[in-house]
Amino acid sequence: MYKINIITAFPEIFPGSLDVSILAKARKKKIWDLNIVDLKKYSSQNKSMDDKPFGGGPGMVIRADVLQNAYEKAKIFFEDYNFENVEKIMLTPDGEEFNHSIAEALTKKKGLLIICGRYEGVDERFIEYNNLRKISIGKYVLCGGESAASVISEAVLRLLPNVLGNEKSKLEESFVNGMLEYPHYTKPRVWNNLSVPEVLLSGNHKEIRKWRSEKALYLTKKVMKKNKKNDS
Ligand code: 6GU
């Protein structure tokens, strides 16, 4: 069973998208399981969760000792696993950028221990002490890592064996082979004066494959161009 454990100051955000549709079914089938550790429980009156940054500056920093107490508790969820085989992830905008190939690599692990950052950040010593892998989900800043934890978990879980109804769909979808997917159509054949491309109704599978790969290439180039423009 693939295990995901998430340390967060906002446990009410979960399971959210992770417990609907195919992921809910897969969890019932014991393909994977989720645990949430509430970071707030590891602070106390004389030791609040966060404090002012040394050296000054805006915002608050989550304390390493509070995080470590939560982390030690979170380890127990993996006690019947070799902890070496669990990826330990710190979610932060200054991490390496998450993508499809990282998602695929994470399916080879036994599970994920994910720590969600909040406020201005977390004490760097916590990350260093536990040798955490810093991951970001893109070039923008969120209020915290919780949405990123959902994104990463969802991307990884759907790639696990027997999660998707059709295992083949994993091989054809976007980002596999560095390409985006071709466009899809279904009934009705004409909708608001827009027809389904004729070739898809032809029954000529060779022509359909050709049309789809040409469309995929065209769309991939078009989006790459837009992304390049947005980055500059
Ligand atoms: Cl992982 N966290 C936050 N706070 N912002 C982000 C992010 C993570 N990835 C992109 N932006």
PDB file of N, CA, C and O in Angstrom, residues 130-188:
ATOM      1  N   ASN A 130      16.793  16.981   8.352  1.00  0.00           N
ATOM      2  CA  ASN A 130      16.074  15.794   7.870  1.00  0.00           C
ATOM      3  C   ASN A 130      16.343  15.490   6.398  1.00  0.00           C
ATOM      4  O   ASN A 130      15.741  14.569   5.844  1.00  0.00           O
ATOM      5  N   ASN A 131      17.244  16.272   5.797  1.00  0.00           N
ATOM      6  CA  ASN A 131      17.629  16.072   4.402  1.00  0.00           C
ATOM      7  C   ASN A 131      16.390  15.979   3.493  1.00  0.00           C
ATOM      8  O   ASN A 131      16.247  15.038   2.712  1.00  0.00           O
ATOM      9  N   LEU A 132      15.502  16.968   3.607  1.00  0.00           N
ATOM     10  CA  LEU A 132      14.250  16.956   2.857  1.00  0.00           C
ATOM     11  C   LEU A 132      14.470  17.396   1.419  1.00  0.00           C
ATOM     12  O   LEU A 132      15.368  18.211   1.147  1.00  0.00           O
ATOM     13  N   ARG A 133      13.667  16.858   0.534  1.00  0.00           N
ATOM     14  CA  ARG A 133      13.709  17.265  -0.872  1.00  0.00           C
ATOM     15  C   ARG A 133      12.742  18.438  -1.054  1.00  0.00           C
ATOM     16  O   ARG A 133      11.532  18.297  -0.856  1.00  0.00           O
ATOM     17  N   LYS A 134      13.290  19.601  -1.412  1.00  0.00           N
ATOM     18  CA  LYS A 134      12.437  20.787  -1.598  1.00  0.00           C
ATOM     19  C   LYS A 134      11.796  20.747  -2.967  1.00  0.00           C
ATOM     20  O   LYS A 134      12.485  20.664  -3.985  1.00  0.00           O
ATOM     21  N   ILE A 135      10.464  20.830  -2.976  1.00  0.00           N
ATOM     22  CA  ILE A 135       9.737  20.806  -4.246  1.00  0.00           C
ATOM     23  C   ILE A 135       8.753  21.974  -4.323  1.00  0.00           C
ATOM     24  O   ILE A 135       8.101  22.327  -3.343  1.00  0.00           O
ATOM     25  N   SER A 136       8.663  22.574  -5.513  1.00  0.00           N
ATOM     26  CA  SER A 136       7.713  23.640  -5.837  1.00  0.00           C
ATOM     27  C   SER A 136       6.798  23.115  -6.942  1.00  0.00           C
ATOM     28  O   SER A 136       7.153  22.172  -7.639  1.00  0.00           O
ATOM     29  N   ILE A 137       5.606  23.692  -7.085  1.00  0.00           N
ATOM     30  CA  ILE A 137       4.758  23.247  -8.198  1.00  0.00           C
ATOM     31  C   ILE A 137       4.670  24.283  -9.312  1.00  0.00           C
ATOM     32  O   ILE A 137       3.886  24.120 -10.242  1.00  0.00           O
ATOM     33  N   GLY A 138       5.484  25.320  -9.247  1.00  0.00           N
ATOM     34  CA  GLY A 138       5.478  26.270 -10.358  1.00  0.00           C
ATOM     35  C   GLY A 138       5.985  27.629  -9.942  1.00  0.00           C
ATOM     36  O   GLY A 138       6.231  27.891  -8.763  1.00  0.00           O
ATOM     37  N   LYS A 139       6.120  28.485 -10.945  1.00  0.00           N
ATOM     38  CA  LYS A 139       6.746  29.792 -10.714  1.00  0.00           C
ATOM     39  C   LYS A 139       5.712  30.847 -10.328  1.00  0.00           C
ATOM     40  O   LYS A 139       5.385  31.736 -11.109  1.00  0.00           O
ATOM     41  N   TYR A 140       5.171  30.705  -9.131  1.00  0.00           N
ATOM     42  CA  TYR A 140       4.226  31.647  -8.536  1.00  0.00           C
ATOM     43  C   TYR A 140       4.216  31.312  -7.059  1.00  0.00           C
ATOM     44  O   TYR A 140       4.745  30.275  -6.672  1.00  0.00           O
ATOM     45  N   VAL A 141       3.645  32.183  -6.249  1.00  0.00           N
ATOM     46  CA  VAL A 141       3.678  31.929  -4.807  1.00  0.00           C
ATOM     47  C   VAL A 141       2.271  31.695  -4.265  1.00  0.00           C
ATOM     48  O   VAL A 141       1.356  32.456  -4.543  1.00  0.00           O
ATOM     49  N   LEU A 142       2.123  30.602  -3.521  1.00  0.00           N
ATOM     50  CA  LEU A 142       0.861  30.282  -2.848  1.00  0.00           C
ATOM     51  C   LEU A 142       0.965  30.701  -1.387  1.00  0.00           C
ATOM     52  O   LEU A 142       2.058  30.958  -0.886  1.00  0.00           O
ATOM     53  N   CYS A 143      -0.182  30.731  -0.704  1.00  0.00           N
ATOM     54  CA  CYS A 143      -0.170  31.079   0.728  1.00  0.00           C
ATOM     55  C   CYS A 143       0.478  29.984   1.557  1.00  0.00           C
ATOM     56  O   CYS A 143       0.962  30.220   2.661  1.00  0.00           O
ATOM     57  N   GLY A 144       0.472  28.777   1.012  1.00  0.00           N
ATOM     58  CA  GLY A 144       1.059  27.657   1.738  1.00  0.00           C
ATOM     59  C   GLY A 144       1.178  26.449   0.836  1.00  0.00           C
ATOM     60  O   GLY A 144       0.715  26.471  -0.305  1.00  0.00           O
ATOM     61  N   GLY A 145       1.786  25.393   1.355  1.00  0.00           N
ATOM     62  CA  GLY A 145       2.047  24.213   0.529  1.00  0.00           C
ATOM     63  C   GLY A 145       0.870  23.261   0.376  1.00  0.00           C
ATOM     64  O   GLY A 145       0.975  22.276  -0.361  1.00  0.00           O
ATOM     65  N   GLU A 146      -0.260  23.534   1.038  1.00  0.00           N
ATOM     66  CA  GLU A 146      -1.357  22.556   1.058  1.00  0.00           C
ATOM     67  C   GLU A 146      -1.878  22.203  -0.338  1.00  0.00           C
ATOM     68  O   GLU A 146      -2.090  21.030  -0.650  1.00  0.00           O
ATOM     69  N   SER A 147      -2.118  23.224  -1.166  1.00  0.00           N
ATOM     70  CA  SER A 147      -2.599  22.932  -2.530  1.00  0.00           C
ATOM     71  C   SER A 147      -1.548  22.154  -3.307  1.00  0.00           C
ATOM     72  O   SER A 147      -1.875  21.248  -4.076  1.00  0.00           O
ATOM     73  N   ALA A 148      -0.291  22.485  -3.083  1.00  0.00           N
ATOM     74  CA  ALA A 148       0.806  21.769  -3.747  1.00  0.00           C
ATOM     75  C   ALA A 148       0.832  20.300  -3.307  1.00  0.00           C
ATOM     76  O   ALA A 148       1.085  19.412  -4.125  1.00  0.00           O
ATOM     77  N   ALA A 149       0.547  20.056  -2.023  1.00  0.00           N
ATOM     78  CA  ALA A 149       0.517  18.668  -1.521  1.00  0.00           C
ATOM     79  C   ALA A 149      -0.577  17.876  -2.231  1.00  0.00           C
ATOM     80  O   ALA A 149      -0.383  16.711  -2.593  1.00  0.00           O
ATOM     81  N   SER A 150      -1.729  18.518  -2.452  1.00  0.00           N
ATOM     82  CA  SER A 150      -2.816  17.858  -3.168  1.00  0.00           C
ATOM     83  C   SER A 150      -2.427  17.598  -4.615  1.00  0.00           C
ATOM     84  O   SER A 150      -2.683  16.521  -5.152  1.00  0.00           O
ATOM     85  N   VAL A 151      -1.811  18.582  -5.248  1.00  0.00           N
ATOM     86  CA  VAL A 151      -1.397  18.457  -6.652  1.00  0.00           C
ATOM     87  C   VAL A 151      -0.425  17.290  -6.820  1.00  0.00           C
ATOM     88  O   VAL A 151      -0.611  16.421  -7.680  1.00  0.00           O
ATOM     89  N   ILE A 152       0.603  17.256  -5.991  1.00  0.00           N
ATOM     90  CA  ILE A 152       1.630  16.219  -6.115  1.00  0.00           C
ATOM     91  C   ILE A 152       1.042  14.841  -5.814  1.00  0.00           C
ATOM     92  O   ILE A 152       1.252  13.878  -6.561  1.00  0.00           O
ATOM     93  N   SER A 153       0.242  14.762  -4.747  1.00  0.00           N
ATOM     94  CA  SER A 153      -0.358  13.475  -4.380  1.00  0.00           C
ATOM     95  C   SER A 153      -1.248  12.961  -5.501  1.00  0.00           C
ATOM     96  O   SER A 153      -1.187  11.782  -5.874  1.00  0.00           O
ATOM     97  N   GLU A 154      -2.060  13.847  -6.046  1.00  0.00           N
ATOM     98  CA  GLU A 154      -2.983  13.446  -7.116  1.00  0.00           C
ATOM     99  C   GLU A 154      -2.226  12.974  -8.358  1.00  0.00           C
ATOM    100  O   GLU A 154      -2.567  11.945  -8.961  1.00  0.00           O
ATOM    101  N   ALA A 155      -1.195  13.702  -8.716  1.00  0.00           N
ATOM    102  CA  ALA A 155      -0.406  13.351  -9.904  1.00  0.00           C
ATOM    103  C   ALA A 155       0.287  12.000  -9.731  1.00  0.00           C
ATOM    104  O   ALA A 155       0.389  11.224 -10.694  1.00  0.00           O
ATOM    105  N   VAL A 156       0.748  11.705  -8.518  1.00  0.00           N
ATOM    106  CA  VAL A 156       1.441  10.443  -8.263  1.00  0.00           C
ATOM    107  C   VAL A 156       0.444   9.291  -8.162  1.00  0.00           C
ATOM    108  O   VAL A 156       0.616   8.246  -8.792  1.00  0.00           O
ATOM    109  N   LEU A 157      -0.621   9.492  -7.389  1.00  0.00           N
ATOM    110  CA  LEU A 157      -1.563   8.395  -7.112  1.00  0.00           C
ATOM    111  C   LEU A 157      -2.217   7.851  -8.371  1.00  0.00           C
ATOM    112  O   LEU A 157      -2.391   6.642  -8.517  1.00  0.00           O
ATOM    113  N   ARG A 158      -2.576   8.720  -9.307  1.00  0.00           N
ATOM    114  CA  ARG A 158      -3.259   8.233 -10.507  1.00  0.00           C
ATOM    115  C   ARG A 158      -2.340   7.401 -11.395  1.00  0.00           C
ATOM    116  O   ARG A 158      -2.821   6.667 -12.257  1.00  0.00           O
ATOM    117  N   LEU A 159      -1.028   7.491 -11.149  1.00  0.00           N
ATOM    118  CA  LEU A 159      -0.074   6.685 -11.922  1.00  0.00           C
ATOM    119  C   LEU A 159       0.197   5.322 -11.283  1.00  0.00           C
ATOM    120  O   LEU A 159       0.857   4.473 -11.894  1.00  0.00           O
ATOM    121  N   LEU A 160      -0.279   5.103 -10.052  1.00  0.00           N
ATOM    122  CA  LEU A 160      -0.053   3.801  -9.399  1.00  0.00           C
ATOM    123  C   LEU A 160      -0.836   2.718 -10.144  1.00  0.00           C
ATOM    124  O   LEU A 160      -1.908   2.991 -10.685  1.00  0.00           O
ATOM    125  N   PRO A 161      -0.311   1.488 -10.143  1.00  0.00           N
ATOM    126  CA  PRO A 161      -1.017   0.400 -10.824  1.00  0.00           C
ATOM    127  C   PRO A 161      -2.442   0.229 -10.308  1.00  0.00           C
ATOM    128  O   PRO A 161      -2.676   0.328  -9.097  1.00  0.00           O
ATOM    129  N   ASN A 162      -3.382   0.003 -11.212  1.00  0.00           N
ATOM    130  CA  ASN A 162      -4.793  -0.290 -10.911  1.00  0.00           C
ATOM    131  C   ASN A 162      -5.604   0.884 -10.355  1.00  0.00           C
ATOM    132  O   ASN A 162      -6.689   0.685  -9.832  1.00  0.00           O
ATOM    133  N   VAL A 163      -5.083   2.095 -10.459  1.00  0.00           N
ATOM    134  CA  VAL A 163      -5.857   3.269 -10.011  1.00  0.00           C
ATOM    135  C   VAL A 163      -6.749   3.766 -11.144  1.00  0.00           C
ATOM    136  O   VAL A 163      -7.948   3.972 -10.957  1.00  0.00           O
ATOM    137  N   LEU A 164      -6.178   3.933 -12.315  1.00  0.00           N
ATOM    138  CA  LEU A 164      -6.986   4.342 -13.470  1.00  0.00           C
ATOM    139  C   LEU A 164      -7.764   3.136 -13.982  1.00  0.00           C
ATOM    140  O   LEU A 164      -7.267   2.016 -13.968  1.00  0.00           O
ATOM    141  N   GLY A 165      -8.990   3.382 -14.438  1.00  0.00           N
ATOM    142  CA  GLY A 165      -9.783   2.303 -15.023  1.00  0.00           C
ATOM    143  C   GLY A 165      -9.078   1.689 -16.214  1.00  0.00           C
ATOM    144  O   GLY A 165      -9.009   0.483 -16.365  1.00  0.00           O
ATOM    145  N   ASN A 166      -8.500   2.539 -17.046  1.00  0.00           N
ATOM    146  CA  ASN A 166      -7.846   2.094 -18.269  1.00  0.00           C
ATOM    147  C   ASN A 166      -6.352   2.382 -18.183  1.00  0.00           C
ATOM    148  O   ASN A 166      -5.923   3.519 -18.300  1.00  0.00           O
ATOM    149  N   GLU A 167      -5.559   1.336 -17.959  1.00  0.00           N
ATOM    150  CA  GLU A 167      -4.117   1.516 -17.768  1.00  0.00           C
ATOM    151  C   GLU A 167      -3.441   2.135 -18.997  1.00  0.00           C
ATOM    152  O   GLU A 167      -2.420   2.784 -18.894  1.00  0.00           O
ATOM    153  N   LYS A 168      -4.047   1.908 -20.141  1.00  0.00           N
ATOM    154  CA  LYS A 168      -3.492   2.422 -21.395  1.00  0.00           C
ATOM    155  C   LYS A 168      -3.515   3.951 -21.446  1.00  0.00           C
ATOM    156  O   LYS A 168      -2.642   4.565 -22.054  1.00  0.00           O
ATOM    157  N   SER A 169      -4.534   4.557 -20.813  1.00  0.00           N
ATOM    158  CA  SER A 169      -4.684   6.009 -20.926  1.00  0.00           C
ATOM    159  C   SER A 169      -3.457   6.735 -20.376  1.00  0.00           C
ATOM    160  O   SER A 169      -3.144   7.840 -20.789  1.00  0.00           O
ATOM    161  N   LYS A 170      -2.743   6.084 -19.450  1.00  0.00           N
ATOM    162  CA  LYS A 170      -1.526   6.673 -18.891  1.00  0.00           C
ATOM    163  C   LYS A 170      -0.436   6.854 -19.941  1.00  0.00           C
ATOM    164  O   LYS A 170       0.411   7.719 -19.835  1.00  0.00           O
ATOM    165  N   LEU A 171      -0.448   5.959 -20.931  1.00  0.00           N
ATOM    166  CA  LEU A 171       0.627   5.958 -21.929  1.00  0.00           C
ATOM    167  C   LEU A 171       0.397   6.992 -23.021  1.00  0.00           C
ATOM    168  O   LEU A 171       1.322   7.407 -23.694  1.00  0.00           O
ATOM    169  N   GLU A 172      -0.859   7.386 -23.207  1.00  0.00           N
ATOM    170  CA  GLU A 172      -1.190   8.283 -24.309  1.00  0.00           C
ATOM    171  C   GLU A 172      -1.359   9.731 -23.902  1.00  0.00           C
ATOM    172  O   GLU A 172      -1.414  10.610 -24.726  1.00  0.00           O
ATOM    173  N   GLU A 173      -1.462   9.986 -22.578  1.00  0.00           N
ATOM    174  CA  GLU A 173      -1.854  11.326 -22.147  1.00  0.00           C
ATOM    175  C   GLU A 173      -0.735  12.359 -22.290  1.00  0.00           C
ATOM    176  O   GLU A 173       0.408  12.028 -22.606  1.00  0.00           O
ATOM    177  N   SER A 174      -1.101  13.601 -22.023  1.00  0.00           N
ATOM    178  CA  SER A 174      -0.156  14.712 -22.121  1.00  0.00           C
ATOM    179  C   SER A 174       1.066  14.499 -21.227  1.00  0.00           C
ATOM    180  O   SER A 174       0.979  13.882 -20.176  1.00  0.00           O
ATOM    181  N   PHE A 175       2.204  15.040 -21.684  1.00  0.00           N
ATOM    182  CA  PHE A 175       3.501  15.049 -20.993  1.00  0.00           C
ATOM    183  C   PHE A 175       4.261  13.733 -21.095  1.00  0.00           C
ATOM    184  O   PHE A 175       5.427  13.676 -20.754  1.00  0.00           O
ATOM    185  N   VAL A 176       3.599  12.668 -21.583  1.00  0.00           N
ATOM    186  CA  VAL A 176       4.322  11.438 -21.861  1.00  0.00           C
ATOM    187  C   VAL A 176       4.997  11.677 -23.216  1.00  0.00           C
ATOM    188  O   VAL A 176       4.351  12.191 -24.132  1.00  0.00           O
ATOM    189  N   ASN A 177       6.259  11.353 -23.345  1.00  0.00           N
ATOM    190  CA  ASN A 177       7.058  11.631 -24.561  1.00  0.00           C
ATOM    191  C   ASN A 177       7.224  13.137 -24.815  1.00  0.00           C
ATOM    192  O   ASN A 177       7.500  13.535 -25.938  1.00  0.00           O
ATOM    193  N   GLY A 178       6.994  13.960 -23.801  1.00  0.00           N
ATOM    194  CA  GLY A 178       7.175  15.399 -23.967  1.00  0.00           C
ATOM    195  C   GLY A 178       6.155  16.065 -24.872  1.00  0.00           C
ATOM    196  O   GLY A 178       6.356  17.182 -25.334  1.00  0.00           O
ATOM    197  N   MET A 179       5.051  15.370 -25.120  1.00  0.00           N
ATOM    198  CA  MET A 179       4.020  15.916 -26.018  1.00  0.00           C
ATOM    199  C   MET A 179       2.713  16.131 -25.267  1.00  0.00           C
ATOM    200  O   MET A 179       2.413  15.434 -24.307  1.00  0.00           O
ATOM    201  N   LEU A 180       1.932  17.087 -25.763  1.00  0.00           N
ATOM    202  CA  LEU A 180       0.575  17.255 -25.256  1.00  0.00           C
ATOM    203  C   LEU A 180      -0.341  16.322 -26.040  1.00  0.00           C
ATOM    204  O   LEU A 180       0.008  15.852 -27.113  1.00  0.00           O
ATOM    205  N   GLU A 181      -1.530  16.084 -25.506  1.00  0.00           N
ATOM    206  CA  GLU A 181      -2.439  15.140 -26.143  1.00  0.00           C
ATOM    207  C   GLU A 181      -3.237  15.810 -27.262  1.00  0.00           C
ATOM    208  O   GLU A 181      -3.427  17.025 -27.282  1.00  0.00           O
ATOM    209  N   TYR A 182      -3.740  14.984 -28.180  1.00  0.00           N
ATOM    210  CA  TYR A 182      -4.629  15.449 -29.258  1.00  0.00           C
ATOM    211  C   TYR A 182      -5.993  15.813 -28.675  1.00  0.00           C
ATOM    212  O   TYR A 182      -6.363  15.338 -27.593  1.00  0.00           O
ATOM    213  N   PRO A 183      -6.802  16.626 -29.373  1.00  0.00           N
ATOM    214  CA  PRO A 183      -8.121  16.995 -28.865  1.00  0.00           C
ATOM    215  C   PRO A 183      -9.136  15.853 -29.008  1.00  0.00           C
ATOM    216  O   PRO A 183      -9.001  15.002 -29.884  1.00  0.00           O
ATOM    217  N   HIS A 184     -10.128  15.850 -28.122  1.00  0.00           N
ATOM    218  CA  HIS A 184     -11.140  14.782 -28.070  1.00  0.00           C
ATOM    219  C   HIS A 184     -12.514  15.306 -28.458  1.00  0.00           C
ATOM    220  O   HIS A 184     -12.830  16.477 -28.228  1.00  0.00           O
ATOM    221  N   TYR A 185     -13.340  14.426 -28.997  1.00  0.00           N
ATOM    222  CA  TYR A 185     -14.722  14.759 -29.383  1.00  0.00           C
ATOM    223  C   TYR A 185     -15.627  13.583 -29.075  1.00  0.00           C
ATOM    224  O   TYR A 185     -15.207  12.441 -29.145  1.00  0.00           O
ATOM    225  N   THR A 186     -16.901  13.890 -28.730  1.00  0.00           N
ATOM    226  CA  THR A 186     -17.908  12.839 -28.575  1.00  0.00           C
ATOM    227  C   THR A 186     -19.252  13.359 -29.090  1.00  0.00           C
ATOM    228  O   THR A 186     -19.315  14.441 -29.677  1.00  0.00           O
ATOM    229  N   LYS A 187     -20.334  12.600 -28.860  1.00  0.00           N
ATOM    230  CA  LYS A 187     -21.660  12.998 -29.334  1.00  0.00           C
ATOM    231  C   LYS A 187     -22.095  14.309 -28.686  1.00  0.00           C
ATOM    232  O   LYS A 187     -21.710  14.564 -27.543  1.00  0.00           O
ATOM    233  N   PRO A 188     -22.895  15.143 -29.321  1.00  0.00           N
ATOM    234  CA  PRO A 188     -23.442  14.978 -30.670  1.00  0.00           C
ATOM    235  C   PRO A 188     -22.434  15.363 -31.772  1.00  0.00           C
ATOM    236  O   PRO A 188     -21.489  16.094 -31.514  1.00  0.00           O
TER     237      PRO A 188
END
